[in-house]
GROMACS .gro file of C-alpha atoms in nm:
model
  413
    1UNK     CA    1   0.000   0.000   0.000
    2UNK     CA    2   0.151   0.340  -0.096
    3UNK     CA    3   0.263   0.543   0.202
    4UNK     CA    4   0.147   0.882   0.329
    5UNK     CA    5   0.433   1.133   0.339
    6UNK     CA    6   0.411   1.420   0.589
    7UNK     CA    7   0.628   1.726   0.526
    8UNK     CA    8   0.684   1.849   0.880
    9UNK     CA    9   1.035   1.985   0.828
   10UNK     CA   10   0.983   2.326   0.991
   11UNK     CA   11   0.795   2.163   1.277
   12UNK     CA   12   1.085   1.924   1.336
   13UNK     CA   13   1.345   2.199   1.317
   14UNK     CA   14   1.159   2.414   1.568
   15UNK     CA   15   1.121   2.118   1.804
   16UNK     CA   16   1.479   1.989   1.786
   17UNK     CA   17   1.685   2.225   1.572
   18UNK     CA   18   1.652   2.555   1.756
   19UNK     CA   19   1.502   2.720   1.445
   20UNK     CA   20   1.168   2.898   1.438
   21UNK     CA   21   0.899   2.731   1.230
   22UNK     CA   22   0.752   2.925   0.942
   23UNK     CA   23   0.733   2.932   0.564
   24UNK     CA   24   0.876   2.598   0.465
   25UNK     CA   25   0.987   2.525   0.107
   26UNK     CA   26   1.214   2.240   0.220
   27UNK     CA   27   0.913   2.030   0.317
   28UNK     CA   28   0.858   1.960  -0.054
   29UNK     CA   29   1.140   1.706  -0.016
   30UNK     CA   30   0.905   1.490   0.193
   31UNK     CA   31   0.749   1.383  -0.137
   32UNK     CA   32   1.055   1.156  -0.170
   33UNK     CA   33   1.032   0.985   0.168
   34UNK     CA   34   0.970   0.652  -0.006
   35UNK     CA   35   0.988   0.528  -0.366
   36UNK     CA   36   0.607   0.516  -0.400
   37UNK     CA   37   0.389   0.768  -0.212
   38UNK     CA   38   0.010   0.762  -0.224
   39UNK     CA   39  -0.054   1.093  -0.049
   40UNK     CA   40   0.184   1.379   0.024
   41UNK     CA   41   0.086   1.632   0.292
   42UNK     CA   42   0.268   1.967   0.265
   43UNK     CA   43   0.244   2.298   0.450
   44UNK     CA   44   0.247   2.518   0.136
   45UNK     CA   45   0.038   2.497  -0.183
   46UNK     CA   46   0.221   2.336  -0.476
   47UNK     CA   47   0.150   2.370  -0.849
   48UNK     CA   48  -0.042   2.099  -1.034
   49UNK     CA   49   0.222   2.077  -1.304
   50UNK     CA   50   0.479   1.974  -1.040
   51UNK     CA   51   0.263   1.684  -0.924
   52UNK     CA   52   0.224   1.560  -1.283
   53UNK     CA   53   0.598   1.610  -1.340
   54UNK     CA   54   0.682   1.384  -1.044
   55UNK     CA   55   0.432   1.113  -1.138
   56UNK     CA   56   0.535   1.098  -1.503
   57UNK     CA   57   0.910   1.107  -1.438
   58UNK     CA   58   0.907   0.849  -1.158
   59UNK     CA   59   0.624   0.624  -1.275
   60UNK     CA   60   0.417   0.690  -0.967
   61UNK     CA   61   0.079   0.689  -1.139
   62UNK     CA   62  -0.195   0.878  -0.958
   63UNK     CA   63  -0.052   1.089  -0.674
   64UNK     CA   64  -0.261   1.284  -0.426
   65UNK     CA   65  -0.109   1.597  -0.274
   66UNK     CA   66  -0.266   1.796   0.007
   67UNK     CA   67  -0.082   2.127   0.001
   68UNK     CA   68  -0.141   2.452   0.186
   69UNK     CA   69  -0.223   2.275   0.510
   70UNK     CA   70  -0.012   2.491   0.746
   71UNK     CA   71   0.144   2.818   0.637
   72UNK     CA   72   0.316   2.839   0.978
   73UNK     CA   73   0.486   2.503   0.920
   74UNK     CA   74   0.306   2.326   1.207
   75UNK     CA   75   0.177   2.040   0.995
   76UNK     CA   76   0.096   1.790   1.270
   77UNK     CA   77  -0.128   2.039   1.452
   78UNK     CA   78  -0.313   2.100   1.125
   79UNK     CA   79  -0.339   1.725   1.059
   80UNK     CA   80  -0.501   1.675   1.399
   81UNK     CA   81  -0.801   1.862   1.259
   82UNK     CA   82  -0.807   1.652   0.939
   83UNK     CA   83  -0.839   1.292   1.063
   84UNK     CA   84  -0.987   1.183   0.729
   85UNK     CA   85  -0.644   1.224   0.564
   86UNK     CA   86  -0.475   0.947   0.764
   87UNK     CA   87  -0.638   0.608   0.808
   88UNK     CA   88  -0.535   0.379   1.090
   89UNK     CA   89  -0.410   0.116   0.840
   90UNK     CA   90  -0.189   0.348   0.636
   91UNK     CA   91   0.188   0.363   0.658
   92UNK     CA   92   0.272   0.722   0.753
   93UNK     CA   93   0.623   0.861   0.698
   94UNK     CA   94   0.695   1.198   0.855
   95UNK     CA   95   1.013   1.393   0.784
   96UNK     CA   96   1.090   1.343   1.151
   97UNK     CA   97   0.927   1.239   1.475
   98UNK     CA   98   0.816   1.533   1.690
   99UNK     CA   99   0.603   1.558   2.004
  100UNK     CA  100   0.321   1.697   1.787
  101UNK     CA  101   0.343   1.414   1.533
  102UNK     CA  102   0.368   1.163   1.818
  103UNK     CA  103   0.010   1.250   1.909
  104UNK     CA  104  -0.096   1.133   1.560
  105UNK     CA  105   0.132   0.831   1.525
  106UNK     CA  106   0.321   0.748   1.847
  107UNK     CA  107   0.687   0.660   1.801
  108UNK     CA  108   0.838   0.358   1.979
  109UNK     CA  109   0.939   0.425   2.338
  110UNK     CA  110   1.265   0.614   2.363
  111UNK     CA  111   1.269   0.762   2.012
  112UNK     CA  112   1.191   1.122   2.107
  113UNK     CA  113   1.439   1.119   2.396
  114UNK     CA  114   1.706   0.975   2.168
  115UNK     CA  115   1.643   1.245   1.906
  116UNK     CA  116   1.677   1.522   2.163
  117UNK     CA  117   1.996   1.368   2.303
  118UNK     CA  118   2.181   1.306   1.977
  119UNK     CA  119   2.051   1.587   1.755
  120UNK     CA  120   2.252   1.790   2.005
  121UNK     CA  121   2.598   1.865   1.862
  122UNK     CA  122   2.736   1.807   2.212
  123UNK     CA  123   2.553   1.475   2.252
  124UNK     CA  124   2.664   1.345   1.912
  125UNK     CA  125   3.024   1.448   1.984
  126UNK     CA  126   3.019   1.251   2.309
  127UNK     CA  127   2.893   0.944   2.121
  128UNK     CA  128   3.163   0.987   1.855
  129UNK     CA  129   3.430   0.995   2.125
  130UNK     CA  130   3.297   0.671   2.274
  131UNK     CA  131   3.294   0.490   1.939
  132UNK     CA  132   3.617   0.619   1.779
  133UNK     CA  133   3.889   0.425   1.970
  134UNK     CA  134   4.022   0.136   1.768
  135UNK     CA  135   3.861   0.257   1.444
  136UNK     CA  136   4.130   0.345   1.188
  137UNK     CA  137   4.056   0.636   0.957
  138UNK     CA  138   3.842   0.821   1.214
  139UNK     CA  139   3.954   1.128   1.407
  140UNK     CA  140   3.745   1.329   1.653
  141UNK     CA  141   3.772   1.708   1.649
  142UNK     CA  142   3.828   1.881   1.983
  143UNK     CA  143   3.512   2.041   2.123
  144UNK     CA  144   3.415   2.225   2.443
  145UNK     CA  145   3.139   2.452   2.566
  146UNK     CA  146   3.216   2.824   2.586
  147UNK     CA  147   3.135   3.020   2.901
  148UNK     CA  148   3.255   3.368   2.802
  149UNK     CA  149   3.440   3.565   2.535
  150UNK     CA  150   3.749   3.555   2.754
  151UNK     CA  151   3.777   3.182   2.693
  152UNK     CA  152   3.821   3.245   2.320
  153UNK     CA  153   4.127   3.466   2.361
  154UNK     CA  154   4.426   3.283   2.227
  155UNK     CA  155   4.216   3.016   2.054
  156UNK     CA  156   4.388   2.896   1.739
  157UNK     CA  157   4.215   3.037   1.432
  158UNK     CA  158   4.021   2.957   1.236
  159UNK     CA  159   3.784   2.786   1.475
  160UNK     CA  160   3.419   2.685   1.462
  161UNK     CA  161   3.137   2.805   1.686
  162UNK     CA  162   2.817   2.600   1.697
  163UNK     CA  163   2.484   2.627   1.866
  164UNK     CA  164   2.398   2.300   2.035
  165UNK     CA  165   2.103   2.244   1.802
  166UNK     CA  166   2.091   2.344   1.437
  167UNK     CA  167   2.027   2.193   1.095
  168UNK     CA  168   2.181   2.234   0.752
  169UNK     CA  169   2.463   2.448   0.885
  170UNK     CA  170   2.232   2.702   1.052
  171UNK     CA  171   2.381   2.808   1.385
  172UNK     CA  172   2.737   2.721   1.277
  173UNK     CA  173   3.000   2.978   1.187
  174UNK     CA  174   3.369   2.967   1.105
  175UNK     CA  175   3.559   3.240   1.288
  176UNK     CA  176   3.866   3.368   1.107
  177UNK     CA  177   3.927   3.711   1.262
  178UNK     CA  178   3.952   3.873   1.603
  179UNK     CA  179   3.781   3.989   1.817
  180UNK     CA  180   3.545   3.697   1.885
  181UNK     CA  181   3.168   3.733   1.833
  182UNK     CA  182   2.983   3.932   2.100
  183UNK     CA  183   2.754   3.650   2.218
  184UNK     CA  184   2.929   3.322   2.277
  185UNK     CA  185   2.805   3.196   2.612
  186UNK     CA  186   2.666   2.843   2.576
  187UNK     CA  187   2.806   2.792   2.226
  188UNK     CA  188   3.032   2.500   2.136
  189UNK     CA  189   3.389   2.578   2.035
  190UNK     CA  190   3.514   2.318   1.790
  191UNK     CA  191   3.842   2.261   1.614
  192UNK     CA  192   3.833   2.373   1.250
  193UNK     CA  193   3.900   2.093   1.001
  194UNK     CA  194   4.040   2.197   0.664
  195UNK     CA  195   3.846   1.940   0.468
  196UNK     CA  196   3.878   1.818   0.110
  197UNK     CA  197   3.535   1.650   0.096
  198UNK     CA  198   3.215   1.611   0.297
  199UNK     CA  199   3.102   1.246   0.302
  200UNK     CA  200   2.769   1.139   0.449
  201UNK     CA  201   2.637   0.794   0.544
  202UNK     CA  202   2.264   0.713   0.552
  203UNK     CA  203   2.097   0.411   0.708
  204UNK     CA  204   1.774   0.296   0.873
  205UNK     CA  205   1.727   0.142   1.217
  206UNK     CA  206   1.445  -0.107   1.168
  207UNK     CA  207   1.174  -0.192   1.420
  208UNK     CA  208   1.379  -0.488   1.545
  209UNK     CA  209   1.682  -0.265   1.609
  210UNK     CA  210   1.887  -0.386   1.315
  211UNK     CA  211   2.078  -0.130   1.110
  212UNK     CA  212   2.014  -0.140   0.735
  213UNK     CA  213   2.269   0.057   0.531
  214UNK     CA  214   2.133   0.284   0.257
  215UNK     CA  215   2.453   0.433   0.116
  216UNK     CA  216   2.717   0.703   0.116
  217UNK     CA  217   2.737   1.030  -0.073
  218UNK     CA  218   2.948   1.340  -0.128
  219UNK     CA  219   2.777   1.649   0.013
  220UNK     CA  220   2.813   1.996  -0.135
  221UNK     CA  221   2.872   2.253   0.139
  222UNK     CA  222   2.882   2.631   0.087
  223UNK     CA  223   3.065   2.771   0.390
  224UNK     CA  224   2.871   2.583   0.657
  225UNK     CA  225   2.545   2.540   0.462
  226UNK     CA  226   2.434   2.211   0.309
  227UNK     CA  227   2.346   2.253  -0.060
  228UNK     CA  228   2.301   1.900  -0.193
  229UNK     CA  229   2.465   1.562  -0.246
  230UNK     CA  230   2.599   1.334  -0.518
  231UNK     CA  231   2.552   0.958  -0.484
  232UNK     CA  232   2.643   0.662  -0.700
  233UNK     CA  233   2.956   0.510  -0.855
  234UNK     CA  234   3.258   0.737  -0.825
  235UNK     CA  235   3.098   0.995  -0.597
  236UNK     CA  236   3.352   0.919  -0.320
  237UNK     CA  237   3.687   0.739  -0.306
  238UNK     CA  238   3.651   0.374  -0.205
  239UNK     CA  239   3.849   0.420   0.117
  240UNK     CA  240   3.621   0.704   0.232
  241UNK     CA  241   3.316   0.489   0.154
  242UNK     CA  242   3.448   0.202   0.368
  243UNK     CA  243   3.544   0.427   0.659
  244UNK     CA  244   3.219   0.625   0.659
  245UNK     CA  245   3.008   0.309   0.629
  246UNK     CA  246   3.191   0.129   0.909
  247UNK     CA  247   3.168   0.416   1.156
  248UNK     CA  248   2.816   0.513   1.045
  249UNK     CA  249   2.691   0.159   1.107
  250UNK     CA  250   2.849   0.162   1.455
  251UNK     CA  251   2.665   0.487   1.529
  252UNK     CA  252   2.340   0.324   1.417
  253UNK     CA  253   2.394   0.026   1.646
  254UNK     CA  254   2.453   0.264   1.937
  255UNK     CA  255   2.141   0.467   1.849
  256UNK     CA  256   1.937   0.147   1.837
  257UNK     CA  257   2.057   0.054   2.186
  258UNK     CA  258   1.924   0.388   2.312
  259UNK     CA  259   1.585   0.319   2.153
  260UNK     CA  260   1.602   0.500   1.822
  261UNK     CA  261   1.411   0.363   1.524
  262UNK     CA  262   1.400   0.519   1.177
  263UNK     CA  263   1.619   0.694   0.920
  264UNK     CA  264   1.941   0.865   1.028
  265UNK     CA  265   2.266   0.989   0.880
  266UNK     CA  266   2.617   1.071   0.999
  267UNK     CA  267   2.803   1.360   0.834
  268UNK     CA  268   3.180   1.385   0.807
  269UNK     CA  269   3.460   1.613   0.695
  270UNK     CA  270   3.747   1.445   0.512
  271UNK     CA  271   4.063   1.584   0.676
  272UNK     CA  272   4.344   1.678   0.437
  273UNK     CA  273   4.565   1.444   0.639
  274UNK     CA  274   4.342   1.151   0.545
  275UNK     CA  275   4.105   1.063   0.834
  276UNK     CA  276   3.732   1.128   0.839
  277UNK     CA  277   3.605   1.357   1.114
  278UNK     CA  278   3.239   1.297   1.210
  279UNK     CA  279   3.054   1.624   1.267
  280UNK     CA  280   2.687   1.547   1.342
  281UNK     CA  281   2.403   1.297   1.344
  282UNK     CA  282   2.063   1.369   1.188
  283UNK     CA  283   1.786   1.150   1.333
  284UNK     CA  284   1.520   1.198   1.064
  285UNK     CA  285   1.489   1.193   0.689
  286UNK     CA  286   1.769   1.392   0.529
  287UNK     CA  287   1.855   1.584   0.214
  288UNK     CA  288   2.060   1.284   0.090
  289UNK     CA  289   1.760   1.057   0.152
  290UNK     CA  290   1.595   1.225  -0.148
  291UNK     CA  291   1.883   1.125  -0.376
  292UNK     CA  292   1.874   0.763  -0.257
  293UNK     CA  293   1.496   0.738  -0.307
  294UNK     CA  294   1.521   0.883  -0.657
  295UNK     CA  295   1.802   0.644  -0.743
  296UNK     CA  296   1.583   0.346  -0.642
  297UNK     CA  297   1.287   0.474  -0.846
  298UNK     CA  298   1.491   0.550  -1.160
  299UNK     CA  299   1.688   0.225  -1.140
  300UNK     CA  300   1.357   0.040  -1.131
  301UNK     CA  301   1.232   0.224  -1.440
  302UNK     CA  302   1.548   0.246  -1.650
  303UNK     CA  303   1.792  -0.012  -1.514
  304UNK     CA  304   2.051   0.001  -1.238
  305UNK     CA  305   2.352   0.228  -1.223
  306UNK     CA  306   2.222   0.584  -1.190
  307UNK     CA  307   2.438   0.858  -1.044
  308UNK     CA  308   2.216   1.120  -0.874
  309UNK     CA  309   2.291   1.476  -0.771
  310UNK     CA  310   2.057   1.702  -0.574
  311UNK     CA  311   2.082   2.081  -0.575
  312UNK     CA  312   1.847   2.203  -0.304
  313UNK     CA  313   1.894   2.576  -0.359
  314UNK     CA  314   1.973   2.644  -0.726
  315UNK     CA  315   1.944   3.021  -0.791
  316UNK     CA  316   1.671   3.082  -1.045
  317UNK     CA  317   1.787   3.419  -1.176
  318UNK     CA  318   1.442   3.583  -1.175
  319UNK     CA  319   1.110   3.553  -0.999
  320UNK     CA  320   0.875   3.337  -1.209
  321UNK     CA  321   0.504   3.270  -1.165
  322UNK     CA  322   0.387   2.911  -1.198
  323UNK     CA  323   0.323   2.889  -1.574
  324UNK     CA  324   0.645   3.066  -1.664
  325UNK     CA  325   0.833   2.841  -1.422
  326UNK     CA  326   0.682   2.531  -1.581
  327UNK     CA  327   0.791   2.650  -1.926
  328UNK     CA  328   1.140   2.725  -1.800
  329UNK     CA  329   1.168   2.383  -1.635
  330UNK     CA  330   1.047   2.216  -1.957
  331UNK     CA  331   1.329   2.387  -2.147
  332UNK     CA  332   1.583   2.287  -1.881
  333UNK     CA  333   1.464   1.927  -1.888
  334UNK     CA  334   1.494   1.918  -2.266
  335UNK     CA  335   1.848   2.051  -2.256
  336UNK     CA  336   1.945   1.800  -1.985
  337UNK     CA  337   1.793   1.514  -2.188
  338UNK     CA  338   2.018   1.612  -2.478
  339UNK     CA  339   2.309   1.563  -2.238
  340UNK     CA  340   2.190   1.220  -2.129
  341UNK     CA  341   2.051   1.339  -1.794
  342UNK     CA  342   1.708   1.324  -1.630
  343UNK     CA  343   1.598   1.643  -1.453
  344UNK     CA  344   1.347   1.642  -1.168
  345UNK     CA  345   1.221   1.943  -0.974
  346UNK     CA  346   1.229   1.874  -0.599
  347UNK     CA  347   1.136   2.220  -0.463
  348UNK     CA  348   0.904   2.429  -0.686
  349UNK     CA  349   0.762   2.675  -0.430
  350UNK     CA  350   1.044   2.930  -0.390
  351UNK     CA  351   1.029   3.075  -0.741
  352UNK     CA  352   0.857   3.395  -0.624
  353UNK     CA  353   1.072   3.450  -0.317
  354UNK     CA  354   1.283   3.768  -0.295
  355UNK     CA  355   1.582   3.547  -0.381
  356UNK     CA  356   1.414   3.291  -0.607
  357UNK     CA  357   1.547   2.939  -0.636
  358UNK     CA  358   1.459   2.584  -0.735
  359UNK     CA  359   1.534   2.248  -0.583
  360UNK     CA  360   1.660   2.017  -0.857
  361UNK     CA  361   1.772   1.655  -0.890
  362UNK     CA  362   1.978   1.526  -1.182
  363UNK     CA  363   2.025   1.160  -1.270
  364UNK     CA  364   2.257   1.014  -1.529
  365UNK     CA  365   2.502   0.731  -1.587
  366UNK     CA  366   2.826   0.922  -1.531
  367UNK     CA  367   2.956   1.207  -1.318
  368UNK     CA  368   3.073   1.384  -1.634
  369UNK     CA  369   2.717   1.397  -1.768
  370UNK     CA  370   2.593   1.532  -1.434
  371UNK     CA  371   2.858   1.805  -1.440
  372UNK     CA  372   2.763   1.906  -1.795
  373UNK     CA  373   2.393   1.918  -1.709
  374UNK     CA  374   2.454   2.124  -1.397
  375UNK     CA  375   2.664   2.375  -1.592
  376UNK     CA  376   2.392   2.401  -1.858
  377UNK     CA  377   2.125   2.465  -1.592
  378UNK     CA  378   2.325   2.730  -1.414
  379UNK     CA  379   2.402   2.903  -1.744
  380UNK     CA  380   2.033   2.900  -1.841
  381UNK     CA  381   1.928   3.045  -1.505
  382UNK     CA  382   2.192   3.317  -1.523
  383UNK     CA  383   2.073   3.403  -1.874
  384UNK     CA  384   1.717   3.419  -1.741
  385UNK     CA  385   1.825   3.672  -1.481
  386UNK     CA  386   2.011   3.878  -1.740
  387UNK     CA  387   1.709   3.876  -1.972
  388UNK     CA  388   1.471   3.992  -1.700
  389UNK     CA  389   1.712   4.261  -1.587
  390UNK     CA  390   1.739   4.390  -1.944
  391UNK     CA  391   1.361   4.374  -1.991
  392UNK     CA  392   1.300   4.530  -1.647
  393UNK     CA  393   1.223   4.251  -1.405
  394UNK     CA  394   1.087   4.513  -1.166
  395UNK     CA  395   0.800   4.579  -1.408
  396UNK     CA  396   0.724   4.209  -1.445
  397UNK     CA  397   0.724   4.141  -1.071
  398UNK     CA  398   0.515   4.451  -0.996
  399UNK     CA  399   0.257   4.337  -1.252
  400UNK     CA  400   0.248   3.992  -1.091
  401UNK     CA  401   0.199   4.143  -0.745
  402UNK     CA  402  -0.086   4.363  -0.875
  403UNK     CA  403  -0.259   4.058  -1.026
  404UNK     CA  404  -0.219   3.866  -0.700
  405UNK     CA  405  -0.384   4.148  -0.502
  406UNK     CA  406  -0.679   4.149  -0.745
  407UNK     CA  407  -0.710   3.772  -0.717
  408UNK     CA  408  -0.649   3.737  -1.091
  409UNK     CA  409  -0.445   3.455  -1.248
  410UNK     CA  410  -0.076   3.528  -1.199
  411UNK     CA  411   0.025   3.446  -1.555
  412UNK     CA  412  -0.155   3.430  -1.887
  413UNK     CA  413  -0.077   3.113  -2.080
   0.00000   0.00000   0.00000
């Protein structure tokens, strides 16, 4: 029976990540929580063309999407008032377990406590220290809590300051100059690792406590912010794959002993000296989970061996209403197909933001084809921005805003 996917990303982040809930484009990624959804519940409205695009590209058939359920991101609270959406027999996959979602589908005993303990950057670091001895290829970065700015005087720079809870790089900063930031009390001071790559390992702790590996990938990080991942043959050197998988599985076994059940990942920095340095644990669905799900779906349709790259925040170049965005995506997909690559939109809802962007996934047979397709997309989006600037994008956007206020269609086909 197809599963129900619940996009409660902002709700999860506000419960465990120290980030206020609100407008939540990232929840669109919950559509890819399993290879075959039946219903996807999202906080924001999504365009009909995107739903058709997913179903046709991935062979999903009829897909129901309930969008616009919770503009404030609190999806589980909104679901509580819509009991008809979730039957007692259905498999329900949330982005992550939260106290609010637990009232709809209770998690196994210990799951919520385990999430709170190990989503903490301090808690995960303590677990890493316990597991690292005797594991070649793993090094643990030094970390301590900061009590005052005075404690940072003389600290070797650069160094990293982290809030205890944070997701996707939010709450983490690399400090390269003096004086130290004004507010540091309670932050975590961590050794800076000059990395050459950012591996990640994903797995699932099943109901019986067994750890089932999903795979490894090479994350793209901009400063401290997660941007996407590449998975498949050649994405990481073989030695990094073995090291990340061995340590990541050990983390999963430890999490299972504390009561955790569900998807998790362990993120690393590859030290220039060779070892992998684990940096955090995510006890939920993850950005890389999307790539793995798409790989499974496309391998089933077109044969095994796909290399997949996700780009969660690809600058669009100009603000585009829904019909114009669909036309632009159609052109991008055609160009990618010429390069031997499948294009899939993963986040369609940020195209009218002040800094518009798309979430994109690319799938091909080689890394070279992925690189060519990504370059072509970025070039097309930059050209789009140049065109709108030359034509006066301010006029276009103002006209769109006027039509929205009148309740008229945003774009004439």
